[in-house]
């Protein structure tokens, strides 16, 4: 399961290229690998009702440490984030959010992978992908709205990927349901997540299901079909594990379906994401004019790309997002179309990305809006 | 003083197992060691007056860097913390608290150790122990209330531990008295700390006074007796170097006594902790209905354990905490009893811990309360 | 351009001594160097109208990671800061400020250096100096008030330093103008910076223009003259890229001139810094009694030192700061005189510094004030 000092962690698909840098203790009791990843970008924004603007920042800057303690069956993985948007993102009630992953795995054999700690839940494919292994500069609007993110708990995987034959993975998690680095009021409502991944024609080359684009130029067609269901009992936040606080606790469930196909430089991905809840509106008990709501609804993504032999890639993505009728007066229906060109210098470890995106927001009162951005991004990491 | 790349820092007893990982520069001018430590836990809480709840989080995640610059006599040690509770713990007036230790030591010979910077004051034994070298999942309620924590200043130690004969350490510090990472208003009231550690039968095996439990299975009985006195002039916080802000400045003193005994797998520890002050109530000068107070009082801990040859350990701890009569209407008298079972896989570097704890809070108005928790914890580090 | 594992980054003059510690991947695709730097200090403050006080803290604690990905022409540099004053400094509207530098450089040949990301703008000399390569314990009051700090953007340098002959560097940047880690409202007003550095007698020994003091004891006289001009369109903060928020956006420009001379242990530096703007007062549109202002004005610094053969150095600095007449009723005219003694143990990588400083604040109403501080500082790093 080790290749050089790269521990293959299907639970933590941090994209690797080459052999990375690492340290092993003189007595071989410890292994300690260090990685970093940085994403610098500039965007030109033109929203329909605003002046044009430039937005430029370090979108992501991550350090990752992984390795084993005592024996290769006991693996740890830590990921820290430092960029302003990563640290302060989401819920302002949380003071800080440096830790993304902090988990210890026990891997008794090549099939079982049992983790205790904080990492991504087995949710939609694009969220499980490292943000450093995307084809466009960021994930889709549906991922942003419906993904089930990271959580703290017991993560149990049965992995059974085989070359050139039907194979599958089963991934489950029992977690707090409150999301990353939660230290506020606790409750006895947990979250339960289950996912099945099917590979009808066998596993992708080079863990290809963990990154976007057909960088390995699959010689045979490869397909992944996956479905995840997540039930979050007594959730406290507008999007379950993420978002601002609700005034009361809600039971929230999610259904996340994905398909991924790659063949000879072509890649196609499709996704369906949804969130369900019976009474999405949450009213402040002290002031019933103040409300918030569970974002209930569904969305679909479709993404197609071709990688030229020069390692230039063209990619297009279309996303449709539909809030449920319970909240359709609170949130627009959204269509988004993105076109991108990428140059892979060292696969996803060093790439240049350009993207143009149009977003159509359709409000219930016919007050529609069309926004544009053009973005240039450099991704670099080891 | 070096063992492999492990610099023995009695001032910073970060628990080590094996040789760790480190880098030495090609010209041997620098040594740079990297360590991490992670503590993941889940607790089931049942407070008498509340619904049951689960609390699960990364309790601690630390990175440590140490080594020397120029020559082995000049040693640095840095410890960073990233977990939500570490970063934001204590005083909300502080914005962030990533740095725990950041200190440079000059060690001219094997006895003297002169440090300038921020680290733990020479206070009670359990606080000086790394939280990664505890037998139960956390320190006692008395440690939480009475410990003198970390501070910035001049730390001077005279170390004189010898094998199999009476020996002693003397540790002193002159520090700001305001605690970690203080950048608010300063004053001319410093804090003075002095501590004596006696080893009547000689030093413990393998720096055994720096971790709990008799992991080394001492072949001869070993005892440590220690006493520390701390005087914090013009203190600004409710617990001296930690806690929320007082409305006025107070002179606070602490007396901290400890005993530790280990022999053939048995370990016994006892502690007496106290805080003294003449006028503990602090009144807001702008609104005399608003008050806060110095936590004045005393507590005792007793802890007994046996480590089986299988490296399973059973441990019990009893703690009693008594607020001073000046504040007894503001704070309950507390009794706490904990029972734990630990499995040491690689000593304290990798262990599994289970604990059940009952806490009895006795309020002055006879409104007593009995709270329970059950906790499972994994500690992993290098 | 590489010396051992030290990548020479004129854009990021982090002071190095010796060969540092670094990792290169087994396949030589990656290089990853780690450095740290810590600055611990204690100051005795005696302000004219206040009681004496001690201030003691970790002023700076930095981690730096640099190296290349894929090929030595593609270099990254990351600097993180963790001390309370670094993290929370400046603008309270920003939640956190851990990242200082995060930039990728493309260096196609020895002359061109093209960076995309966040780093120091090519501004005044003392700001470009690492704070670890100063002669006194901190930069001047004029640097604090007029420097143009770090910003995110495209940094393009043409470097042409030669030994013993006239040479020059040209440095430019196009950046957002809002400063470090800005994620608030964006606009289309960018900042444009240009700088010329002249070396009439050739480049300094050992990159001597990047640190203060003549540690290399130049055998021939060496001189640097430099001038930088910075125009920040639609700036949002009181000092352009730093400071609290203005109520409206302003166009701000800066002129920064520097001279540095070193010869046989002597070093002399002089600086002129200024900020210009046509209407410095910014009024809250919702409450016209609330105002803030662009700090418009000028300042000069002069600094002289001699390094004895024992590596003790004496240094003096005089600074004069004059607010523009538009804001002279809001801010005092300031004179500051500092005298320092330093002992360089391993050049700037390990040094002890002592300083006494007197600051004269002259308010328009003749209410003058004279403040003193004495400071001791240890700088240690690799």
CSV table of N, CA and C in Angstrom, one decimal, chain B residues 23-27 29-30 32 34 65 69-71 74 76 78 80 82 95-96 98-99 102-104 116-118 152 176 181 183 186-188 190, chain C residues 17-21 23 34 36 38 40-41 52-58 61 63 82-85 87 92 94-96 98 346 350 378 380-382:
chain,number,residue,atom,x,y,z
B,23,UNK,N,16.3,16.8,11.1
B,23,UNK,CA,17.2,17.3,10.0
B,23,UNK,C,18.4,18.0,10.6
B,24,UNK,N,19.6,17.7,10.1
B,24,UNK,CA,20.7,18.5,10.5
B,24,UNK,C,21.3,19.1,9.2
B,25,UNK,N,21.7,20.3,9.2
B,25,UNK,CA,22.2,21.0,8.0
B,25,UNK,C,23.5,20.4,7.6
B,26,UNK,N,23.8,20.4,6.3
B,26,UNK,CA,25.0,19.8,5.7
B,26,UNK,C,26.2,20.4,6.5
B,27,UNK,N,26.2,21.6,6.9
B,27,UNK,CA,27.4,22.2,7.6
B,27,UNK,C,27.3,22.0,9.1
B,29,UNK,N,25.6,23.2,11.3
B,29,UNK,CA,25.3,24.3,12.1
B,29,UNK,C,23.9,24.3,12.7
B,30,UNK,N,23.0,23.6,12.1
B,30,UNK,CA,21.6,23.6,12.6
B,30,UNK,C,21.1,22.2,12.8
B,32,UNK,N,17.2,20.5,13.3
B,32,UNK,CA,15.8,20.9,13.3
B,32,UNK,C,15.0,19.6,13.4
B,34,UNK,N,11.2,17.7,14.0
B,34,UNK,CA,9.8,17.9,13.9
B,34,UNK,C,9.1,16.8,14.6
B,65,UNK,N,8.8,22.0,17.0
B,65,UNK,CA,10.0,22.1,16.3
B,65,UNK,C,11.1,22.4,17.4
B,69,UNK,N,21.0,25.9,17.2
B,69,UNK,CA,21.6,26.8,16.2
B,69,UNK,C,23.0,27.1,16.5
B,70,UNK,N,23.9,26.8,15.6
B,70,UNK,CA,25.3,27.1,15.8
B,70,UNK,C,26.0,26.1,16.6
B,71,UNK,N,25.5,25.8,17.8
B,71,UNK,CA,26.2,24.8,18.7
B,71,UNK,C,25.2,24.2,19.6
B,74,UNK,N,23.0,25.9,22.4
B,74,UNK,CA,22.0,26.9,22.2
B,74,UNK,C,20.8,26.2,21.5
B,76,UNK,N,16.6,25.7,20.8
B,76,UNK,CA,15.3,26.4,20.7
B,76,UNK,C,14.2,25.3,20.8
B,78,UNK,N,9.9,25.2,20.0
B,78,UNK,CA,8.7,25.8,19.6
B,78,UNK,C,7.6,24.8,19.6
B,80,UNK,N,3.4,24.6,18.6
B,80,UNK,CA,2.2,25.3,18.0
B,80,UNK,C,1.0,24.4,18.3
B,82,UNK,N,-3.2,23.9,17.3
B,82,UNK,CA,-4.2,24.2,16.2
B,82,UNK,C,-5.6,23.8,16.5
B,95,UNK,N,-7.2,37.2,20.8
B,95,UNK,CA,-7.7,36.8,19.5
B,95,UNK,C,-7.4,35.4,19.1
B,96,UNK,N,-6.2,35.0,19.5
B,96,UNK,CA,-5.8,33.7,19.0
B,96,UNK,C,-4.6,33.3,19.8
B,98,UNK,N,-2.1,30.4,19.1
B,98,UNK,CA,-1.5,29.3,18.4
B,98,UNK,C,-0.2,28.9,19.1
B,99,UNK,N,0.6,29.9,19.5
B,99,UNK,CA,1.9,29.6,20.1
B,99,UNK,C,1.8,29.1,21.6
B,102,UNK,N,7.7,28.9,22.9
B,102,UNK,CA,8.7,29.6,21.9
B,102,UNK,C,9.8,30.1,22.8
B,103,UNK,N,10.9,29.4,22.9
B,103,UNK,CA,11.9,29.7,23.9
B,103,UNK,C,13.2,29.3,23.4
B,104,UNK,N,14.3,30.1,23.7
B,104,UNK,CA,15.6,29.7,23.5
B,104,UNK,C,16.3,29.4,24.8
B,116,UNK,N,14.9,31.9,27.7
B,116,UNK,CA,14.3,33.2,27.6
B,116,UNK,C,13.2,33.0,26.6
B,117,UNK,N,12.0,33.2,27.0
B,117,UNK,CA,10.9,33.1,26.1
B,117,UNK,C,9.6,32.6,26.8
B,118,UNK,N,8.8,31.9,26.1
B,118,UNK,CA,7.5,31.5,26.6
B,118,UNK,C,7.5,30.0,26.8
B,152,UNK,N,5.7,34.2,29.8
B,152,UNK,CA,6.9,34.7,29.1
B,152,UNK,C,7.9,35.3,30.1
B,176,UNK,N,6.2,37.7,33.1
B,176,UNK,CA,5.3,38.8,33.1
B,176,UNK,C,4.1,38.6,34.0
B,181,UNK,N,1.1,34.7,25.3
B,181,UNK,CA,0.8,35.6,24.1
B,181,UNK,C,0.0,36.9,24.5
B,183,UNK,N,-0.6,40.6,24.7
B,183,UNK,CA,-0.1,41.8,24.1
B,183,UNK,C,-1.0,43.0,24.5
B,186,UNK,N,0.3,46.6,29.6
B,186,UNK,CA,1.4,46.0,30.4
B,186,UNK,C,1.4,46.8,31.7
B,187,UNK,N,2.1,46.2,32.7
B,187,UNK,CA,2.3,46.9,34.0
B,187,UNK,C,3.7,46.5,34.5
B,188,UNK,N,4.0,47.0,35.7
B,188,UNK,CA,5.4,46.7,36.2
B,188,UNK,C,5.3,45.6,37.3
B,190,UNK,N,5.5,41.9,38.1
B,190,UNK,CA,6.0,40.6,37.5
B,190,UNK,C,5.5,39.4,38.3
C,17,UNK,N,21.8,31.9,7.1
C,17,UNK,CA,23.2,31.7,7.5
C,17,UNK,C,23.4,30.2,7.4
C,18,UNK,N,24.5,29.9,6.8
C,18,UNK,CA,24.8,28.4,6.6
C,18,UNK,C,23.9,27.9,5.6
C,19,UNK,N,23.8,26.6,5.6
C,19,UNK,CA,23.2,25.9,4.5
C,19,UNK,C,21.7,25.5,4.8
C,20,UNK,N,21.2,25.8,6.0
C,20,UNK,CA,19.8,25.5,6.2
C,20,UNK,C,19.5,24.0,6.2
C,21,UNK,N,18.3,23.6,6.4
C,21,UNK,CA,17.9,22.3,6.3
C,21,UNK,C,16.9,22.1,5.2
C,23,UNK,N,14.9,19.2,2.2
C,23,UNK,CA,14.6,17.9,1.7
C,23,UNK,C,14.4,18.0,0.2
C,34,UNK,N,12.9,24.1,5.0
C,34,UNK,CA,12.2,24.6,6.1
C,34,UNK,C,13.1,25.5,6.9
C,36,UNK,N,12.9,28.5,10.3
C,36,UNK,CA,12.1,29.2,11.3
C,36,UNK,C,12.9,30.4,11.8
C,38,UNK,N,12.6,33.2,15.3
C,38,UNK,CA,11.9,33.6,16.5
C,38,UNK,C,12.6,34.8,17.1
C,40,UNK,N,12.4,37.0,20.6
C,40,UNK,CA,11.8,37.1,21.9
C,40,UNK,C,12.4,38.4,22.5
C,41,UNK,N,11.5,39.1,23.2
C,41,UNK,CA,12.0,40.4,23.7
C,41,UNK,C,11.3,40.8,25.0
C,52,UNK,N,5.5,53.2,34.8
C,52,UNK,CA,6.5,52.3,34.1
C,52,UNK,C,5.8,50.9,34.0
C,53,UNK,N,6.2,50.2,32.9
C,53,UNK,CA,5.7,48.9,32.7
C,53,UNK,C,6.7,48.0,31.9
C,54,UNK,N,6.5,46.7,32.1
C,54,UNK,CA,7.3,45.7,31.3
C,54,UNK,C,6.4,45.2,30.2
C,55,UNK,N,7.0,45.0,29.1
C,55,UNK,CA,6.3,44.4,28.0
C,55,UNK,C,7.2,43.2,27.5
C,56,UNK,N,6.7,42.0,27.5
C,56,UNK,CA,7.6,40.9,27.1
C,56,UNK,C,6.7,39.9,26.3
C,57,UNK,N,7.3,39.5,25.2
C,57,UNK,CA,6.5,38.7,24.3
C,57,UNK,C,7.4,38.1,23.2
C,58,UNK,N,6.8,37.1,22.6
C,58,UNK,CA,7.3,36.6,21.3
C,58,UNK,C,6.9,37.6,20.2
C,61,UNK,N,7.3,35.0,15.3
C,61,UNK,CA,7.7,33.6,15.2
C,61,UNK,C,7.2,33.2,13.8
C,63,UNK,N,7.5,30.6,10.3
C,63,UNK,CA,8.0,29.4,9.6
C,63,UNK,C,8.0,29.7,8.1
C,82,UNK,N,3.0,33.4,13.4
C,82,UNK,CA,2.1,32.9,14.4
C,82,UNK,C,2.0,33.7,15.7
C,83,UNK,N,2.9,34.7,15.8
C,83,UNK,CA,2.8,35.5,17.1
C,83,UNK,C,1.6,36.4,17.1
C,84,UNK,N,1.1,36.6,18.3
C,84,UNK,CA,-0.1,37.4,18.5
C,84,UNK,C,-0.1,38.7,17.7
C,85,UNK,N,1.0,39.4,17.8
C,85,UNK,CA,1.1,40.7,17.1
C,85,UNK,C,1.1,40.6,15.6
C,87,UNK,N,-0.2,38.0,13.9
C,87,UNK,CA,-1.5,37.4,13.4
C,87,UNK,C,-2.6,38.4,13.4
C,92,UNK,N,-8.5,45.2,12.4
C,92,UNK,CA,-9.3,44.3,13.2
C,92,UNK,C,-10.5,43.7,12.4
C,94,UNK,N,-10.1,42.3,9.6
C,94,UNK,CA,-9.6,41.0,9.2
C,94,UNK,C,-9.6,40.0,10.3
C,95,UNK,N,-10.0,38.8,10.1
C,95,UNK,CA,-10.1,37.9,11.2
C,95,UNK,C,-8.8,37.3,11.6
C,96,UNK,N,-7.9,37.1,10.7
C,96,UNK,CA,-6.6,36.4,11.0
C,96,UNK,C,-5.7,36.7,9.9
C,98,UNK,N,-2.4,34.8,9.2
C,98,UNK,CA,-1.2,33.9,9.4
C,98,UNK,C,-0.3,34.0,8.2
C,346,UNK,N,25.9,34.2,15.5
C,346,UNK,CA,26.0,33.6,14.1
C,346,UNK,C,25.3,34.6,13.2
C,350,UNK,N,21.6,34.4,14.8
C,350,UNK,CA,21.6,34.3,16.3
C,350,UNK,C,22.3,35.5,16.8
C,378,UNK,N,16.4,38.7,21.8
C,378,UNK,CA,17.2,37.5,21.2
C,378,UNK,C,16.5,37.2,19.9
C,380,UNK,N,16.7,34.3,16.9
C,380,UNK,CA,17.3,33.0,16.6
C,380,UNK,C,16.5,32.4,15.4
C,381,UNK,N,17.3,31.8,14.5
C,381,UNK,CA,16.6,31.2,13.4
C,381,UNK,C,17.6,30.4,12.6
C,382,UNK,N,17.0,29.7,11.6
C,382,UNK,CA,17.9,29.0,10.6
C,382,UNK,C,17.4,29.3,9.2
